[in-house]
CSV table of C-alpha atoms in Angstrom, one decimal:
chain,number,residue,atom,x,y,z
A,286,MET,CA,0.3,0.0,0.1
A,287,SER,CA,1.3,3.4,-1.6
A,288,GLY,CA,0.7,4.6,2.4
A,289,ILE,CA,3.2,1.9,4.4
A,290,LEU,CA,6.5,3.3,4.9
A,291,SER,CA,9.3,2.0,7.1
A,292,PHE,CA,11.0,3.6,10.0
A,293,SER,CA,14.2,2.5,8.0
A,294,SER,CA,12.9,5.4,5.9
A,295,ILE,CA,12.6,8.8,8.3
A,296,VAL,CA,15.3,10.7,9.4
A,297,LEU,CA,15.8,10.9,12.9
A,298,PRO,CA,18.4,13.4,15.0
A,299,ASP,CA,21.7,12.8,14.8
A,300,TRP,CA,22.1,12.0,18.5
A,301,CYS,CA,19.7,8.9,17.8
A,302,SER,CA,22.8,7.1,16.0
A,303,THR,CA,24.9,7.5,18.1
A,304,SER,CA,23.8,6.4,21.4
A,305,ARG,CA,23.1,3.0,20.5
A,306,ARG,CA,26.0,1.6,22.1
A,307,GLY,CA,24.2,1.0,25.4
A,308,VAL,CA,21.3,1.3,26.7
A,309,ARG,CA,21.3,4.7,28.8
A,310,MET,CA,18.9,6.4,31.5
A,311,ALA,CA,18.2,10.5,31.1
A,312,ALA,CA,17.5,12.5,34.1
A,313,ALA,CA,14.0,10.6,35.3
A,314,HIS,CA,10.8,11.3,36.8
A,315,THR,CA,8.9,9.8,39.0
A,316,THR,CA,5.3,9.5,39.9
A,317,HIS,CA,2.7,7.6,41.4
A,318,ALA,CA,0.8,5.2,38.1
A,319,GLY,CA,-2.0,7.7,36.8
A,320,LEU,CA,-2.0,11.2,35.2
A,321,SER,CA,-4.2,13.8,35.3
A,322,LEU,CA,-5.0,15.5,32.1
A,323,GLU,CA,-3.2,18.6,33.4
A,324,ALA,CA,0.4,16.5,33.5
A,325,MET,CA,0.3,15.2,29.8
A,326,ALA,CA,2.4,16.8,27.5
A,327,ILE,CA,-0.2,16.9,25.1
A,328,LYS,CA,-3.8,16.2,25.9
A,329,PRO,CA,-6.1,13.5,23.9
A,330,PRO,CA,-8.7,15.4,22.0
A,331,SER,CA,-12.0,16.8,23.6
A,332,HIS,CA,-14.6,14.1,22.6
A,333,PRO,CA,-18.6,14.6,23.9
A,334,THR,CA,-18.8,11.1,24.7
A,335,TYR,CA,-15.5,9.0,24.1
A,336,ASP,CA,-14.4,6.7,27.3
A,337,LEU,CA,-10.8,6.4,28.1
A,338,ASN,CA,-10.7,4.7,30.6
A,339,GLY,CA,-13.5,2.3,29.5
A,340,ILE,CA,-11.2,1.4,26.7
A,341,ILE,CA,-8.9,0.6,29.2
A,342,LYS,CA,-10.8,-1.5,31.0
A,343,LEU,CA,-12.0,-2.8,27.7
A,344,ALA,CA,-9.0,-4.2,26.7
A,345,LEU,CA,-8.2,-5.3,30.2
A,346,ALA,CA,-11.1,-6.9,30.4
A,347,GLU,CA,-11.0,-9.0,27.4
A,348,ASP,CA,-7.5,-10.2,28.5
A,349,ALA,CA,-8.6,-11.5,31.3
A,350,GLY,CA,-11.3,-13.6,30.3
A,351,ASN,CA,-13.0,-15.0,33.0
A,352,ARG,CA,-10.1,-16.4,35.3
A,353,GLY,CA,-7.6,-13.4,34.9
A,354,ASP,CA,-3.7,-14.7,34.4
A,355,VAL,CA,-3.2,-18.1,34.9
A,356,THR,CA,0.6,-18.1,34.5
A,357,CYS,CA,0.9,-14.9,37.1
A,358,MET,CA,-1.1,-16.7,39.2
A,359,ALA,CA,1.1,-20.3,38.9
A,360,THR,CA,4.0,-18.8,39.1
A,361,ILE,CA,4.7,-15.5,40.4
A,362,PRO,CA,4.3,-15.0,44.2
A,363,VAL,CA,1.3,-12.9,45.0
A,364,ASP,CA,4.1,-10.4,47.2
A,365,MET,CA,6.8,-10.0,44.6
A,366,GLU,CA,8.2,-7.2,43.6
A,367,VAL,CA,10.4,-5.6,40.7
A,368,GLU,CA,11.5,-3.1,38.7
A,369,ALA,CA,10.8,-3.2,34.5
A,370,CYS,CA,12.4,-1.4,32.1
A,371,PHE,CA,10.5,-0.1,28.8
A,372,LEU,CA,13.0,-0.6,26.0
A,373,ALA,CA,12.6,0.7,22.7
A,374,LYS,CA,13.7,-1.6,20.0
A,375,GLU,CA,13.4,0.8,16.8
A,376,ASP,CA,14.3,4.3,16.3
A,377,GLY,CA,11.1,6.6,16.0
A,378,ILE,CA,8.9,9.7,18.4
A,379,ILE,CA,7.3,7.9,21.5
A,380,ALA,CA,3.6,7.9,21.8
A,381,GLY,CA,1.4,6.4,24.7
A,382,ILE,CA,3.3,7.2,27.7
A,383,ALA,CA,0.4,9.4,29.5
A,384,LEU,CA,-2.0,6.3,27.9
A,385,ALA,CA,0.3,3.2,29.9
A,386,GLU,CA,0.1,5.7,33.4
A,387,MET,CA,-3.7,5.1,33.1
A,388,VAL,CA,-3.3,1.2,32.1
A,389,PHE,CA,-1.2,0.7,35.4
A,390,GLN,CA,-3.5,2.6,37.3
A,391,GLU,CA,-6.2,1.0,36.4
A,392,VAL,CA,-4.8,-2.7,36.9
A,393,ASP,CA,-3.1,-1.1,41.0
A,394,PRO,CA,-2.8,2.6,42.0
A,395,SER,CA,0.4,1.3,44.3
A,396,LEU,CA,2.8,0.9,41.0
A,397,LYS,CA,5.0,3.1,40.2
A,398,VAL,CA,6.1,4.8,37.5
A,399,GLU,CA,9.7,6.6,35.5
A,400,TRP,CA,10.7,8.7,32.6
A,401,SER,CA,13.3,9.8,30.9
A,402,ARG,CA,11.0,10.3,28.0
A,403,LYS,CA,7.2,12.4,27.4
A,404,ASP,CA,5.2,12.3,24.7
A,405,GLY,CA,6.4,13.1,21.1
A,406,ASP,CA,10.3,12.8,22.0
A,407,TYR,CA,12.8,10.7,20.2
A,408,VAL,CA,13.6,7.4,20.9
A,409,CYS,CA,16.7,5.3,19.7
A,410,LYS,CA,16.7,2.0,19.3
A,411,GLY,CA,18.4,0.6,22.1
A,412,LEU,CA,17.0,3.0,24.7
A,413,GLN,CA,15.7,2.6,27.9
A,414,PHE,CA,13.3,5.1,28.2
A,415,GLY,CA,10.8,3.9,31.3
A,416,LYS,CA,10.3,1.7,34.7
A,417,VAL,CA,7.7,0.6,36.2
A,418,TYR,CA,8.2,-0.6,39.8
A,419,GLY,CA,6.0,-2.4,42.2
A,420,ARG,CA,4.1,-5.6,42.5
A,421,ALA,CA,4.9,-7.9,39.6
A,422,HIS,CA,1.9,-9.9,39.4
A,423,SER,CA,0.4,-6.3,38.5
A,424,ILE,CA,3.3,-5.2,36.5
A,425,VAL,CA,2.8,-8.5,33.8
A,426,VAL,CA,-0.6,-8.2,34.2
A,427,ALA,CA,-0.5,-4.1,32.7
A,428,GLU,CA,2.7,-5.6,29.9
A,429,ARG,CA,0.6,-6.2,27.3
A,430,ILE,CA,-2.0,-3.6,27.3
A,431,ALA,CA,-0.4,-1.0,27.9
A,432,LEU,CA,2.8,-2.5,25.2
A,433,ASN,CA,-0.3,-2.4,22.8
A,434,PHE,CA,-1.6,1.1,23.0
A,435,MET,CA,2.1,2.5,23.0
A,436,GLN,CA,3.2,0.5,19.9
A,437,ARG,CA,0.3,1.3,17.6
A,438,MET,CA,0.4,5.2,19.0
A,439,SER,CA,4.5,5.4,18.7
A,440,GLY,CA,3.8,3.9,15.0
A,441,ILE,CA,1.5,7.0,14.6
A,442,ALA,CA,3.2,9.3,15.9
A,443,THR,CA,6.3,8.4,14.2
A,444,LEU,CA,4.7,8.2,10.4
A,445,THR,CA,3.1,11.4,11.2
A,446,LYS,CA,6.2,13.7,12.4
A,447,ALA,CA,7.8,12.5,8.6
A,448,MET,CA,4.5,13.6,7.1
A,449,ALA,CA,4.1,16.9,8.8
A,450,ASP,CA,8.0,17.7,8.7
A,451,ALA,CA,7.8,16.9,4.6
A,452,ALA,CA,4.0,18.7,4.0
A,453,TYR,CA,5.4,22.0,5.1
A,454,PRO,CA,3.9,24.6,5.0
A,455,ALA,CA,0.6,22.8,4.4
A,456,TYR,CA,-0.4,21.3,8.3
A,457,ILE,CA,-0.7,17.0,7.6
A,458,LEU,CA,-4.2,16.1,9.4
A,459,GLU,CA,-5.6,12.3,9.1
A,460,THR,CA,-9.0,11.3,8.8
A,461,ARG,CA,-12.2,9.5,10.0
A,462,LYS,CA,-10.4,5.6,8.9
A,463,THR,CA,-8.8,4.8,12.4
A,464,ALA,CA,-9.1,1.3,14.3
A,465,PRO,CA,-13.2,1.1,15.5
A,466,GLY,CA,-13.4,2.0,19.4
A,467,LEU,CA,-10.0,3.4,18.9
A,468,ARG,CA,-10.6,7.1,17.2
A,469,LEU,CA,-9.6,8.8,20.2
A,470,VAL,CA,-6.5,7.2,20.9
A,471,ASP,CA,-5.5,7.2,17.0
A,472,LYS,CA,-6.6,10.7,16.7
A,473,TRP,CA,-4.1,11.6,20.2
A,474,ALA,CA,-1.1,9.8,18.2
A,475,VAL,CA,-1.6,12.2,15.6
A,476,LEU,CA,-1.5,15.2,17.7
A,477,ILE,CA,1.4,14.1,19.2
A,478,GLY,CA,3.6,13.7,16.7
A,479,GLY,CA,2.9,16.7,15.3
A,480,GLY,CA,-0.1,16.6,13.0
A,481,ARG,CA,-3.6,18.3,13.2
A,482,ASN,CA,-7.0,16.5,13.9
A,483,HIS,CA,-9.3,16.4,10.8
A,484,ARG,CA,-13.0,16.3,12.3
A,485,LEU,CA,-13.5,13.2,15.2
A,486,GLY,CA,-16.4,12.2,14.1
A,487,LEU,CA,-19.7,13.1,12.7
A,488,PHE,CA,-21.1,15.3,14.8
A,489,ASP,CA,-17.9,17.9,14.6
A,490,MET,CA,-18.3,19.2,11.4
A,491,VAL,CA,-20.1,19.3,8.4
A,492,LEU,CA,-17.9,17.5,5.6
A,493,ILE,CA,-20.3,16.8,2.3
A,494,LYS,CA,-18.4,14.3,0.1
A,495,ASP,CA,-19.3,12.5,-3.1
A,496,ASN,CA,-21.9,10.2,-2.1
A,497,HIS,CA,-23.9,13.4,0.0
A,498,ILE,CA,-23.5,16.0,-3.0
A,499,SER,CA,-25.2,12.7,-5.5
A,500,ILE,CA,-28.2,12.7,-3.1
A,501,ALA,CA,-28.6,15.6,-3.3
A,502,GLY,CA,-28.7,16.4,-7.0
A,503,GLY,CA,-25.6,18.4,-7.1
A,504,ILE,CA,-22.9,20.2,-5.9
A,505,SER,CA,-24.7,23.6,-4.9
A,506,ASN,CA,-28.1,21.6,-4.0
A,507,ALA,CA,-26.2,20.0,-1.6
A,508,LEU,CA,-24.4,23.3,0.0
A,509,ARG,CA,-28.1,25.1,0.4
A,510,SER,CA,-29.0,22.6,1.8
A,511,VAL,CA,-26.2,22.4,4.5
A,512,ASP,CA,-26.8,26.3,5.3
A,513,GLN,CA,-30.6,25.9,5.4
A,514,TYR,CA,-30.4,23.2,8.1
A,515,LEU,CA,-27.8,25.3,10.1
A,516,GLU,CA,-29.7,28.4,9.6
A,517,ARG,CA,-32.8,26.6,10.6
A,518,GLU,CA,-30.9,24.6,13.7
A,519,ASN,CA,-29.0,27.8,15.4
A,520,LEU,CA,-25.6,25.9,14.6
A,521,GLN,CA,-22.5,27.1,13.8
A,522,MET,CA,-19.6,25.0,13.1
A,523,GLU,CA,-17.4,24.3,10.2
A,524,VAL,CA,-18.3,23.7,6.5
A,525,GLU,CA,-16.2,21.5,4.2
A,526,VAL,CA,-17.0,20.5,0.9
A,527,GLU,CA,-15.2,17.5,-1.7
A,528,THR,CA,-14.4,18.6,-5.6
A,529,ARG,CA,-13.2,16.4,-7.8
A,530,THR,CA,-12.7,18.2,-10.5
A,531,LEU,CA,-11.8,21.8,-11.3
A,532,VAL,CA,-15.4,22.1,-13.3
A,533,GLU,CA,-16.8,21.5,-9.4
A,534,VAL,CA,-14.4,23.8,-7.3
A,535,LYS,CA,-16.0,26.1,-10.2
A,536,GLU,CA,-19.5,26.0,-9.0
A,537,VAL,CA,-18.8,25.7,-5.2
A,538,LEU,CA,-17.0,29.1,-6.1
A,539,GLN,CA,-19.8,30.5,-8.1
A,540,TYR,CA,-22.3,29.7,-5.2
A,541,ALA,CA,-20.3,31.3,-2.7
A,542,SER,CA,-20.3,34.3,-4.7
A,543,GLN,CA,-23.7,34.6,-5.0
A,544,MET,CA,-24.9,33.2,-1.8
A,545,LYS,CA,-24.4,33.8,2.1
A,546,THR,CA,-22.8,30.3,3.0
A,547,SER,CA,-20.9,28.8,6.0
A,548,LEU,CA,-18.3,27.4,3.8
A,549,THR,CA,-15.0,27.0,5.6
A,550,ARG,CA,-13.0,24.8,3.3
A,551,ILE,CA,-12.8,22.9,-0.3
A,552,MET,CA,-11.4,19.5,-0.4
A,553,LEU,CA,-9.4,18.8,-3.6
A,554,ASP,CA,-9.6,15.5,-3.9
A,555,ASN,CA,-7.7,12.7,-6.3
A,556,MET,CA,-6.3,15.9,-8.0
A,557,VAL,CA,-2.6,14.6,-7.5
A,558,ILE,CA,-2.2,12.9,-10.5
A,559,PRO,CA,-0.3,9.3,-10.5
A,560,LEU,CA,2.4,9.1,-13.4
A,561,PRO,CA,3.9,6.2,-14.9
A,562,ASN,CA,7.4,6.8,-14.4
A,563,GLY,CA,6.5,7.5,-10.5
A,564,ASP,CA,6.2,10.5,-10.3
A,565,VAL,CA,3.2,12.9,-10.2
A,566,ASP,CA,1.6,15.6,-11.6
A,567,MET,CA,0.7,18.2,-9.6
A,568,SER,CA,-1.1,20.9,-12.1
A,569,MET,CA,-4.7,20.2,-11.5
A,570,LEU,CA,-4.3,20.8,-7.8
A,571,LYS,CA,-2.3,23.7,-8.7
A,572,GLU,CA,-5.0,25.2,-11.1
A,573,ALA,CA,-7.6,24.9,-8.3
A,574,VAL,CA,-5.5,26.7,-5.7
A,575,GLU,CA,-5.1,29.4,-7.8
A,576,LEU,CA,-9.2,29.5,-8.5
A,577,ILE,CA,-9.9,29.6,-4.9
A,578,ASN,CA,-7.5,32.3,-4.5
A,579,GLY,CA,-7.3,32.2,0.0
A,580,LYS,CA,-11.7,32.9,-0.2
A,581,PHE,CA,-11.8,29.4,1.8
A,582,GLU,CA,-9.2,26.9,3.4
A,583,THR,CA,-7.7,24.3,1.2
A,584,GLU,CA,-6.8,20.8,1.8
A,585,ALA,CA,-5.6,18.1,-0.4
A,586,SER,CA,-6.9,14.4,-0.6
A,587,GLY,CA,-5.7,11.2,-2.7
A,588,ASN,CA,-2.1,9.7,-3.4
A,589,VAL,CA,-0.9,11.5,-0.2
A,590,THR,CA,2.1,9.9,0.7
A,591,LEU,CA,6.2,10.5,2.0
A,592,LYS,CA,7.1,10.2,-0.9
A,593,THR,CA,4.7,13.1,-2.7
A,594,VAL,CA,3.5,15.1,0.5
A,595,HIS,CA,6.1,17.2,0.0
A,596,LYS,CA,5.4,18.5,-3.4
A,597,ILE,CA,1.6,18.6,-2.7
A,598,GLY,CA,2.5,20.9,0.4
A,599,GLN,CA,4.5,23.7,-2.4
A,600,THR,CA,0.9,24.2,-4.0
A,601,GLY,CA,-0.3,26.6,-1.2
A,602,VAL,CA,-2.8,24.2,-0.1
A,603,THR,CA,-3.8,24.6,3.7
A,604,TYR,CA,-4.1,20.8,4.6
A,605,ILE,CA,-3.3,18.4,3.3
A,606,SER,CA,-5.0,14.9,4.6
A,607,SER,CA,-4.1,11.9,5.1
A,608,GLY,CA,-6.2,8.0,5.6
A,609,ALA,CA,-2.7,6.1,6.2
A,610,LEU,CA,-1.1,7.7,9.2
A,611,THR,CA,-4.2,5.1,11.4
A,612,HIS,CA,-5.3,2.6,9.1
A,613,SER,CA,-1.5,1.3,7.6
A,614,VAL,CA,0.2,2.1,10.9
A,615,THR,CA,3.2,0.6,11.6
A,616,ALA,CA,3.6,-0.5,15.4
A,617,LEU,CA,6.8,1.2,16.7
A,618,ASP,CA,8.6,-2.0,18.6
A,619,ILE,CA,8.6,-1.7,21.9
A,620,SER,CA,9.6,-4.1,24.7
A,621,LEU,CA,8.8,-4.1,29.0
A,622,LYS,CA,11.5,-6.5,30.1
A,623,ILE,CA,12.7,-7.3,34.0
A,624,ASP,CA,15.8,-8.7,32.9
A,625,THR,CA,16.7,-5.9,31.0
A,626,GLU,CA,20.4,-7.4,30.3
A,627,LEU,CA,19.7,-10.5,29.0
A,628,ALA,CA,16.8,-8.4,27.2
A,629,LEU,CA,19.6,-6.7,25.3
A,630,GLU,CA,21.5,-9.8,24.8
A,631,VAL,CA,19.0,-11.2,23.0
A,632,GLY,CA,18.0,-8.2,20.8
A,633,ARG,CA,21.4,-7.9,19.8
A,634,ARG,CA,21.1,-11.6,19.0
A,635,THR,CA,18.4,-10.4,16.7
A,636,LYS,CA,19.8,-7.1,15.0
A,637,ARG,CA,16.5,-5.7,17.6
A,638,ALA,CA,18.3,-3.7,19.9
């Protein structure tokens, strides 16, 4: 899939390559498991109904089933306490630290955690960037759920960072192509990676897409219906309309010149045209941007990859949206180990640390 890339193709800071000689732990801070929203480096998006704690409880419940962790109960004394270390096994952007703390808090509020990095920081292969102390049973029960969130979020954040840097001066956005039930988590990871959020759902922005236009009988009819609806319901929110041709762009502009409208953004969909030689033709997108001439925000969509995003960003569009940020995520490899030295030895043998 064109939106997928390996982390080896993402350029990270120079110090990453020089810190791989061994595990190192920078000055750290220690807290009891659990963070307030105010303490988070980057806060999650605000959603009126999403229950982040509920998602954590669901993840833990599906893991525990109706018996709990039978292996832990069989092998680990109830009162044993240990220290476990978080280890980065790839270079990338770390994300999900705050969410991992919430997982530990849910499993056992007495656990203590220590981090040398925060959400949004770079981590390098071989870097020990966090520790958790407390009951061994609790740590092992929480381990996989915390890592599942962190690895997925870190993968999203790493790709987002690369895309956002390449897209400048345009802003990179994700879409609603998120894992079911993980909408807020995925979009939080995009923020941590330096991207911006598109609409959270169907409720916080009007986005008139191709199917709405077809059902409404044309782009002008769809825009008119939206304007009438918002006025009737006394609602104020952003309105975006999808266009697929220059004819549709001109029709939107003509409508806006003749009618009072709530329209704020025009999506320019699939106006980046792939060429047989692997390059892309930007002429249609550039012409659309010139036609709009700053009257509305613009958003390029379609054929957005790490290879094409820089050229798209140079056309003058306001935003570039990419579903690949969340629907084609490659998890960043992170582990939580009690015997760190043995983990490093195995990691070196398999070239993963």
